[in-house]
Tab-separated table of C-alpha atoms and ligand atoms in Angstrom:
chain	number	residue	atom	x	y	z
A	1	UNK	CA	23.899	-9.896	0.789
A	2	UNK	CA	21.471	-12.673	-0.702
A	3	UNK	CA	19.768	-12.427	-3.692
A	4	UNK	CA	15.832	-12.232	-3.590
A	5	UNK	CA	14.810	-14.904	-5.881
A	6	UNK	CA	11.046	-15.304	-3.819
A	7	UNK	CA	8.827	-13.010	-3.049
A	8	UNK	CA	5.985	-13.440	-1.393
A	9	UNK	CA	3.032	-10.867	-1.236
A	10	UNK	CA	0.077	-10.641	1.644
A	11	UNK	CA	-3.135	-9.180	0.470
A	12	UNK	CA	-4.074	-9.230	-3.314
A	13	UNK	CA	-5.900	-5.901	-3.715
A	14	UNK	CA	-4.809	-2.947	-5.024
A	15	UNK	CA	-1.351	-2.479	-3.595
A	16	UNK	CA	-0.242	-5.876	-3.247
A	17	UNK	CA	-1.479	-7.262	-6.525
A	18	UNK	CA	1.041	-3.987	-7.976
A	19	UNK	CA	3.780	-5.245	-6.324
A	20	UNK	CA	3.041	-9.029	-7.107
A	21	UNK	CA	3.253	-7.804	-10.688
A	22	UNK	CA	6.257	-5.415	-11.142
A	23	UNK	CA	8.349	-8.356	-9.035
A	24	UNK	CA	7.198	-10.905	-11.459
A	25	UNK	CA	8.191	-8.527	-14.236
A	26	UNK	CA	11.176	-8.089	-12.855
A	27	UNK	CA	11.903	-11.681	-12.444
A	28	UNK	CA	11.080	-12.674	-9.053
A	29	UNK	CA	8.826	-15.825	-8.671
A	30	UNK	CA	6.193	-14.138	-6.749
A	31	UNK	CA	3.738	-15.885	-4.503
A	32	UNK	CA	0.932	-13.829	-3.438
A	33	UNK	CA	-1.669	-14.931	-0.511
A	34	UNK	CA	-5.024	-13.411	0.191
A	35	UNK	CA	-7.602	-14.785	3.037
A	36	UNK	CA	-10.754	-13.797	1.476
A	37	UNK	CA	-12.241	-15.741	-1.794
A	38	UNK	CA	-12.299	-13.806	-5.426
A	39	UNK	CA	-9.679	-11.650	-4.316
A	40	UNK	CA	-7.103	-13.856	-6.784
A	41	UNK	CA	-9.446	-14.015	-9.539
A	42	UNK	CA	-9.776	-10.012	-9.349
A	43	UNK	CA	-5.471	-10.077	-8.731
A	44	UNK	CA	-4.873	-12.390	-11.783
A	45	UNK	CA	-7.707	-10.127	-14.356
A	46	UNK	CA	-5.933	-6.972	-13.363
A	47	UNK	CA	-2.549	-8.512	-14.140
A	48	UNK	CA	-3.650	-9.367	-17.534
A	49	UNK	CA	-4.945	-6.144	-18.154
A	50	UNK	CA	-2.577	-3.607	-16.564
A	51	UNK	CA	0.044	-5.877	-18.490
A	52	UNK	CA	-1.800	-5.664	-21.316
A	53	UNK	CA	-1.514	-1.999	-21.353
A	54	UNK	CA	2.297	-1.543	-21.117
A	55	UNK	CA	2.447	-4.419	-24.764
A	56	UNK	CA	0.106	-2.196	-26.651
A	57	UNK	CA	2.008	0.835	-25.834
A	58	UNK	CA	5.068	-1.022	-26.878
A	59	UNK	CA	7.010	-0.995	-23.411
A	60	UNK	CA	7.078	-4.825	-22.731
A	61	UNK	CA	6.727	-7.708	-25.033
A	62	UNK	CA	4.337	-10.335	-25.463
A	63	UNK	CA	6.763	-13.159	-24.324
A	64	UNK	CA	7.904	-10.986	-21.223
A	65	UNK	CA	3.736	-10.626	-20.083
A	66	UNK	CA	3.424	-14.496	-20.266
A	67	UNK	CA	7.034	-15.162	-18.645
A	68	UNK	CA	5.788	-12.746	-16.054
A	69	UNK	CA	2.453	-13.811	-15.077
A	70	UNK	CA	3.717	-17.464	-15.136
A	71	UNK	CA	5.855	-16.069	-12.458
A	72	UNK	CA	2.987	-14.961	-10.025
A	73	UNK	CA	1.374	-18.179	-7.904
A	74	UNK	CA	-1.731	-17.480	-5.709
A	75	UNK	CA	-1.703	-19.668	-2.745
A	76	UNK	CA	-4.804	-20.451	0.062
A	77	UNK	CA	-2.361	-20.466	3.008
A	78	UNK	CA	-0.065	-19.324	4.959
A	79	UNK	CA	2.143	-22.180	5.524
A	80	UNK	CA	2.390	-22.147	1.376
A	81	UNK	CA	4.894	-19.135	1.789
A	82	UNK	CA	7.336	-21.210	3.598
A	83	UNK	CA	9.857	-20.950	0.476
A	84	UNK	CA	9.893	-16.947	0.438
A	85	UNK	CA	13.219	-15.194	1.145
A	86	UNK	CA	11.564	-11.503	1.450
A	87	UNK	CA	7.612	-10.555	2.360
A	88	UNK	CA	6.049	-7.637	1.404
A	89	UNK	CA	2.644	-7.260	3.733
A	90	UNK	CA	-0.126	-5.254	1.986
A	91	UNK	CA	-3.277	-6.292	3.206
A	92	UNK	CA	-5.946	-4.044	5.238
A	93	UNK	CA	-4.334	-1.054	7.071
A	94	UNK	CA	-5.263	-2.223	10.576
A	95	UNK	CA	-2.644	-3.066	13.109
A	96	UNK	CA	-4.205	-5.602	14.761
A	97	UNK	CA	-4.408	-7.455	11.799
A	98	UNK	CA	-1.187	-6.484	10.364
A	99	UNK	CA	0.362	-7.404	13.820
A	100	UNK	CA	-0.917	-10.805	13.944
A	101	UNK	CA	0.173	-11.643	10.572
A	102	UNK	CA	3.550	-10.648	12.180
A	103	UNK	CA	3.828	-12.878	14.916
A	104	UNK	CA	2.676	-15.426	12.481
A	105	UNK	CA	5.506	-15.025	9.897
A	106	UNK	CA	8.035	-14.723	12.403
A	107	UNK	CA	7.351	-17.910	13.910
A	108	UNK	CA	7.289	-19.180	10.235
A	109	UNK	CA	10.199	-17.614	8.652
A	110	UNK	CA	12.758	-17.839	10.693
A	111	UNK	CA	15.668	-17.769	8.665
A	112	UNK	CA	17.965	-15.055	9.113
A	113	UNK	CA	17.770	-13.642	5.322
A	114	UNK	CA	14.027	-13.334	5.099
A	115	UNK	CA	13.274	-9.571	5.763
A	116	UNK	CA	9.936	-8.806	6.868
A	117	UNK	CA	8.620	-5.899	4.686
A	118	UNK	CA	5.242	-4.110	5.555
A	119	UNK	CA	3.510	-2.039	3.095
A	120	UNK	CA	1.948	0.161	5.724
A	121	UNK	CA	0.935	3.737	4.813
A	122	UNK	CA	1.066	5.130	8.523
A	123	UNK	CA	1.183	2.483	11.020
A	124	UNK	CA	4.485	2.381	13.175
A	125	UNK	CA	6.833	-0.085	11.677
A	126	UNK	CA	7.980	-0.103	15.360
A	127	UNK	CA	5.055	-1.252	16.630
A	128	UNK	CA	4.597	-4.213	13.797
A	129	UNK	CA	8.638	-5.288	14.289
A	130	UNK	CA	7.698	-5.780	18.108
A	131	UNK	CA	4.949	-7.979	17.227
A	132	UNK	CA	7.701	-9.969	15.263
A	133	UNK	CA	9.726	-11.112	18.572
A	134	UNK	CA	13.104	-12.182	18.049
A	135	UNK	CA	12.920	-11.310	14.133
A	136	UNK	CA	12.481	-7.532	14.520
A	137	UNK	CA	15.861	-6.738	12.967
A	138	UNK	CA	14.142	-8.136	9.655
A	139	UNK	CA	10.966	-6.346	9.640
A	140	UNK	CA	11.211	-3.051	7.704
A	141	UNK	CA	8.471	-0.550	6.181
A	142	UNK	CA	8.725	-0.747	2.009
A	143	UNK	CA	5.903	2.074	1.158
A	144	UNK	CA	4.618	1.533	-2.535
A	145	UNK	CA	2.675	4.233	-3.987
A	146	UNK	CA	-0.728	3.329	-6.119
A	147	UNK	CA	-0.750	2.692	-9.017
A	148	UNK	CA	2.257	0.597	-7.918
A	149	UNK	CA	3.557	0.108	-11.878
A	150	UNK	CA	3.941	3.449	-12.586
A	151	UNK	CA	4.690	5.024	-9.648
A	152	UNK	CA	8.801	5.827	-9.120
A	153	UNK	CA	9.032	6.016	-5.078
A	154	UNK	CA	9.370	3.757	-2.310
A	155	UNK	CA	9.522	5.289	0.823
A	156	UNK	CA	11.809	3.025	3.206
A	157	UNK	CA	11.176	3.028	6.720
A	158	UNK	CA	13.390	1.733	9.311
A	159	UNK	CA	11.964	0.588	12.997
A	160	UNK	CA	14.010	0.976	15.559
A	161	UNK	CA	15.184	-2.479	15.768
A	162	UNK	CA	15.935	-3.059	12.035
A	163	UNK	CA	19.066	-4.078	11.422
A	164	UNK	CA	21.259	-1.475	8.758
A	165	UNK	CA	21.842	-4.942	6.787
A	166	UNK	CA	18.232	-5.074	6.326
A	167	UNK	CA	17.377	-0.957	5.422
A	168	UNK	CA	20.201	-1.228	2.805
A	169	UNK	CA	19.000	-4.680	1.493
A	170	UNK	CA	15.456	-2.869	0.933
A	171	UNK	CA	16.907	-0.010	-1.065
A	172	UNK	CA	18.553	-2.175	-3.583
A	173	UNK	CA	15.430	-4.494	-3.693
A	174	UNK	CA	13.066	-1.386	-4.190
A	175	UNK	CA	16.169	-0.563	-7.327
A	176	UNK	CA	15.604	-3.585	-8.833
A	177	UNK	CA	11.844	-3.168	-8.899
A	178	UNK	CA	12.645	0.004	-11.092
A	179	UNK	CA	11.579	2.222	-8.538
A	180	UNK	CA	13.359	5.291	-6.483
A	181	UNK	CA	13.776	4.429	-2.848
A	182	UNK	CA	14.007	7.350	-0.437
A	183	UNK	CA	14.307	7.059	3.259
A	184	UNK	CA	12.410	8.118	6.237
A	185	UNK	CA	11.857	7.849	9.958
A	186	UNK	CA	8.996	6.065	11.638
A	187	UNK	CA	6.692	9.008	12.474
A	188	UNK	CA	3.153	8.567	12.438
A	189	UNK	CA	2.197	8.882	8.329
A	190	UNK	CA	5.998	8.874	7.755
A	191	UNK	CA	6.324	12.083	5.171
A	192	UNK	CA	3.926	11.112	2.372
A	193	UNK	CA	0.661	10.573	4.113
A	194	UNK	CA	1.764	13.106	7.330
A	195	UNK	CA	1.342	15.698	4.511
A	196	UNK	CA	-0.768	14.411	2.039
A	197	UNK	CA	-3.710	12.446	3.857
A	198	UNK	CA	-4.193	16.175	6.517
A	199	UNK	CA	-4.787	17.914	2.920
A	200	UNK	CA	-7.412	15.342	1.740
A	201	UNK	CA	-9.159	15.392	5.064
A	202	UNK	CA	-9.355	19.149	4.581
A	203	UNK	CA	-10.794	18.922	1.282
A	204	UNK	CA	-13.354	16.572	2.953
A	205	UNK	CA	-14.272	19.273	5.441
A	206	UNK	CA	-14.385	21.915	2.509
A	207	UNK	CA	-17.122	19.836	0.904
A	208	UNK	CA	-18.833	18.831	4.120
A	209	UNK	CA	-19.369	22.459	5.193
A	210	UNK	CA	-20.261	23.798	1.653
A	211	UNK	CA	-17.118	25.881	0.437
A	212	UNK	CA	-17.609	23.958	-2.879
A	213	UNK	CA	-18.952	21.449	-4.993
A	214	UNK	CA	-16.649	18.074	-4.938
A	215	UNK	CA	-15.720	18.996	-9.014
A	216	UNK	CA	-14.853	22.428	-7.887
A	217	UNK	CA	-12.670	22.021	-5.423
A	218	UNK	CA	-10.882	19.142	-7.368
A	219	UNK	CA	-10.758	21.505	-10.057
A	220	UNK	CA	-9.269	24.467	-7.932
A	221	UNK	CA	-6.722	22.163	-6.745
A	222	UNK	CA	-5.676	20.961	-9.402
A	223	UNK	CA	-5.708	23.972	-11.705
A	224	UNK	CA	-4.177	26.169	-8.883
A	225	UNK	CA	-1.697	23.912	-7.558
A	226	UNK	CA	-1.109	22.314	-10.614
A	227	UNK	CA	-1.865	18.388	-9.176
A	228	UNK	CA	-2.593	15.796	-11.568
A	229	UNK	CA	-5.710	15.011	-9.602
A	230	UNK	CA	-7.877	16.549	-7.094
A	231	UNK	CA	-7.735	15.508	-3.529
A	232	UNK	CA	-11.295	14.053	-3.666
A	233	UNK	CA	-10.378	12.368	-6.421
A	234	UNK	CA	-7.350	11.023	-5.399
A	235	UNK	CA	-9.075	9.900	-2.419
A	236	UNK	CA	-11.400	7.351	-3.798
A	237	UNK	CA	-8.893	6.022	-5.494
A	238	UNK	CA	-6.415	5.368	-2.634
A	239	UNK	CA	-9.755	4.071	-1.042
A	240	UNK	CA	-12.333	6.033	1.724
A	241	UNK	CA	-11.578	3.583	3.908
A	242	UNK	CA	-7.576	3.479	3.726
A	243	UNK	CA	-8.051	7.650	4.225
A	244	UNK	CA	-9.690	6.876	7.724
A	245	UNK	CA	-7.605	4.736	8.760
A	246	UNK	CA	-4.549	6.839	8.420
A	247	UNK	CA	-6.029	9.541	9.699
A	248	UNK	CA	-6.650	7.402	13.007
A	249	UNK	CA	-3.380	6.100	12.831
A	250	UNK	CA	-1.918	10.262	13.031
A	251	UNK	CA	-4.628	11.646	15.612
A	252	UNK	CA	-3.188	8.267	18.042
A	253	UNK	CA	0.296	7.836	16.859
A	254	UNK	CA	0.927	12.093	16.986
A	255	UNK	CA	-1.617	12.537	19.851
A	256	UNK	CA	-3.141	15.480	18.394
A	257	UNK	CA	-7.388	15.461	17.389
A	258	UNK	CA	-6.497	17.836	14.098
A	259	UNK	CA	-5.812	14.706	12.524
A	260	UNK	CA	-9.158	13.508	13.270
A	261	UNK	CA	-10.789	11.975	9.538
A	262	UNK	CA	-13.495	14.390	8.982
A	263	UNK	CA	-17.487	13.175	9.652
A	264	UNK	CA	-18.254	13.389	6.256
A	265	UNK	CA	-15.628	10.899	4.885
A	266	UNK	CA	-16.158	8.664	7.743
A	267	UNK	CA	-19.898	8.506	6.936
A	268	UNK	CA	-19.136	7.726	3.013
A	269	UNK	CA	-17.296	4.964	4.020
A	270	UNK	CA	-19.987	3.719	6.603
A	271	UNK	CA	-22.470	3.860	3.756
A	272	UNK	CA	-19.981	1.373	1.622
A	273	UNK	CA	-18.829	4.544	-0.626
A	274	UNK	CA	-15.385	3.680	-0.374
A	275	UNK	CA	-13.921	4.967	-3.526
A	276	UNK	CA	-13.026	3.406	-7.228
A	277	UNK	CA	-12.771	-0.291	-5.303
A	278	UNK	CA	-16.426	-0.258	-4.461
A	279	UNK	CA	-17.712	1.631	-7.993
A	280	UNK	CA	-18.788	4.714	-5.359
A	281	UNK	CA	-16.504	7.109	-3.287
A	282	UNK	CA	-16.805	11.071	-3.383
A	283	UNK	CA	-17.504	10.378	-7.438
A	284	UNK	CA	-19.611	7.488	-9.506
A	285	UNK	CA	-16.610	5.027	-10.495
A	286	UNK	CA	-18.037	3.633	-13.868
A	287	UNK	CA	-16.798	0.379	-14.951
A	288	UNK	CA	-15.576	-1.041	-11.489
B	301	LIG	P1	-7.260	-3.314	-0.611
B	301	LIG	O1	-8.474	-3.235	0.220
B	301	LIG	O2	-7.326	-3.061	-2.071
B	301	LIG	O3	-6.559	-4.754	-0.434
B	301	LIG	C1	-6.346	-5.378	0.798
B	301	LIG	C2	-6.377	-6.887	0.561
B	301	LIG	O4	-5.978	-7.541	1.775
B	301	LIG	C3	-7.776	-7.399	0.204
B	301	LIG	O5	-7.702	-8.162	-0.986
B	301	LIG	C4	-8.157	-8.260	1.406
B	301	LIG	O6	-8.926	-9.393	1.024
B	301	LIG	C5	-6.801	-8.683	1.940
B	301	LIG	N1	-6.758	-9.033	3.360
B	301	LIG	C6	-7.365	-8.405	4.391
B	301	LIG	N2	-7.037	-9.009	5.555
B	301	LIG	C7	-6.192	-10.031	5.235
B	301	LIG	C8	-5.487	-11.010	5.988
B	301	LIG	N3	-5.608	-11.070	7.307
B	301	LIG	N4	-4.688	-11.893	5.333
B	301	LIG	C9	-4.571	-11.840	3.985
B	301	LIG	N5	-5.221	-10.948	3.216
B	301	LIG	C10	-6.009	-10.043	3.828
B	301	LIG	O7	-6.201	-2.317	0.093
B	301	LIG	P2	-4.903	-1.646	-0.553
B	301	LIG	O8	-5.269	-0.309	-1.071
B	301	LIG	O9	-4.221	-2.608	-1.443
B	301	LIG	O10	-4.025	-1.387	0.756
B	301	LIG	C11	-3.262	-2.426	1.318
B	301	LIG	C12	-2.181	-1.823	2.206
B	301	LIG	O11	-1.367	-0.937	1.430
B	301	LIG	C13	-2.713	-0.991	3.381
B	301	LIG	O12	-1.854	-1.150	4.481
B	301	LIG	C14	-2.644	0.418	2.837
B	301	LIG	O13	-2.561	1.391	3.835
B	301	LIG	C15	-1.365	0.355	2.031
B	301	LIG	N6	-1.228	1.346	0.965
B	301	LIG	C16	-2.310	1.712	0.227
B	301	LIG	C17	-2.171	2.665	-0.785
B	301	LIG	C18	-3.343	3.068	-1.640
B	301	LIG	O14	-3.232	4.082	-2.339
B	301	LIG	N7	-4.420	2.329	-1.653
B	301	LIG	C19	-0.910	3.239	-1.029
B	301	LIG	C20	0.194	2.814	-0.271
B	301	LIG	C21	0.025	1.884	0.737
């Protein structure tokens, strides 16, 4: 089994600038590419600040934030990731997209110990492993959960052509990012968002046809089903947009229109409300 010294990190926005970070922090050099400008700038000021956080409360030291974000390159290209051994994918959840960045790594990485990671919330790792050719066996699904610093799970999905090398390789990677790997089978949504993201939609639906008030039913669910957050809530800060496209990803991918993304969400996001990322979702996001 080699020894992940570089990681490299597609997409610098709110998942993939979390996992830049806890690699660096755990000692990974970590090189992290995104293709639209600003997005490092925003990537490197959230760094500072989430890290920021965890030396005032006394959980990391000074010395550890600076060896850490010394650790964490931003790079304008592709071809820059050339000296990776394992790549975590976390940009837009489109598979289109995600499969062309696929077929691109593939052709680039082609040694034999480079796994392929995707940080997909629903799309079939399947389906992004075929888009890899011959490397398939590498390509593997490596679900974070937001915010990716202090959340414990990563949910490891297998495709059907990764290799057992490569699933077992992932859990001890996702172990030495701190985190709690659990496994599960390439299913439209996976578990999480097969049973989370039909509940959000619902609470979407709830609001759209006047049950409640956003607040209220946030507060209902969370006082009555004791969640830290309401499902509205929680939505805009997964991101408006990221709910629809799961939700298109389980009407297709388990052929069924219940999991169509209600109207009303996909008119927020239409209007540019798309949640704590854009300063407006469901709920005013002050300070963002
Ligand atoms: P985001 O919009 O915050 O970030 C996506 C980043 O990808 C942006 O910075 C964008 O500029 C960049 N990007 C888009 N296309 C690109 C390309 N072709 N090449 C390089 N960079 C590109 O989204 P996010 O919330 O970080 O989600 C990223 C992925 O993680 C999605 O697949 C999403 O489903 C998944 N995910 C999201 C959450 C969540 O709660 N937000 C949780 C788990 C998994």
């Amino acid at each position: 089994m080699s020894d992940t010294k570089t990681l490299a990190v597609l997409g610098a926005g709110q998942m993939g600038g979390g996992i830049a970070q806890i690699a660096a922090v755990a000692g990974l050099n970590v090189l992290v590419y995104d293709a639209f400008p600003g997005a490092a700038e925003k990537c490197q000021a959230t760094h500072k600040k989430s890290l920021g956080k965890f030396v005032e409360k006394g959980k990391l030291a000074q010395g550890d934030m600076d060896a850490a974000l010394g650790r964490v390159k931003h790079v304008t290209s592709l071809d820059a990731l050339s000296a990776a051994d394992w790549v975590v994918e976390a940009v837009v959840e489109d598979a289109k997209v995600k499969k062309d960045l696929f077929t691109k790594l593939a052709a680039m990485l082609t040694r034999d110990e480079v796994v392929l990671a995707t940080n997909t919330s629903s799309i079939s790792i399947t389906e992004i492993a075929t888009a890899a050719g011959a490397a398939a066996p590498r390509v593997v699904g490596m679900h974070f959960f937001n915010p990716v610093p202090l959340m414990a799970l990563v949910e490891v999905i297998p495709a059907m052509q990764t290799s057992k090398d490569v699933t077992e390789r992932t859990i001890a990677l996702a172990t030495k990012l701190g985190k709690t790997p659990l496994k599960a089978n390439d299913r439209a949504g996976f578990v999480s968002n097969r049973v989370l993201m039909p509940m959000i939609n619902e609470a979407f639906y709830a609001w759209m046809e006047g049950v409640a008030e956003p607040e209220a039913i946030d507060g209902i669910m969370k006082l009555g089903c004791n969640f830290p957050m309401g499902p509205l809530r929680l939505a805009d800060f997964i991101g408006l947009d990221t709910c629809v496209h799961i939700m298109n990803v389980l009407a297709e991918g388990l052929n069924n229109d219940r999991y169509r993304a209600c109207p009303l969400l996909k008119q927020l996001v239409t209007a540019g409300r798309l949640g704590d990322k854009s300063g407006r979702g469901v709920y005013e996001c002050p300070g963002k």
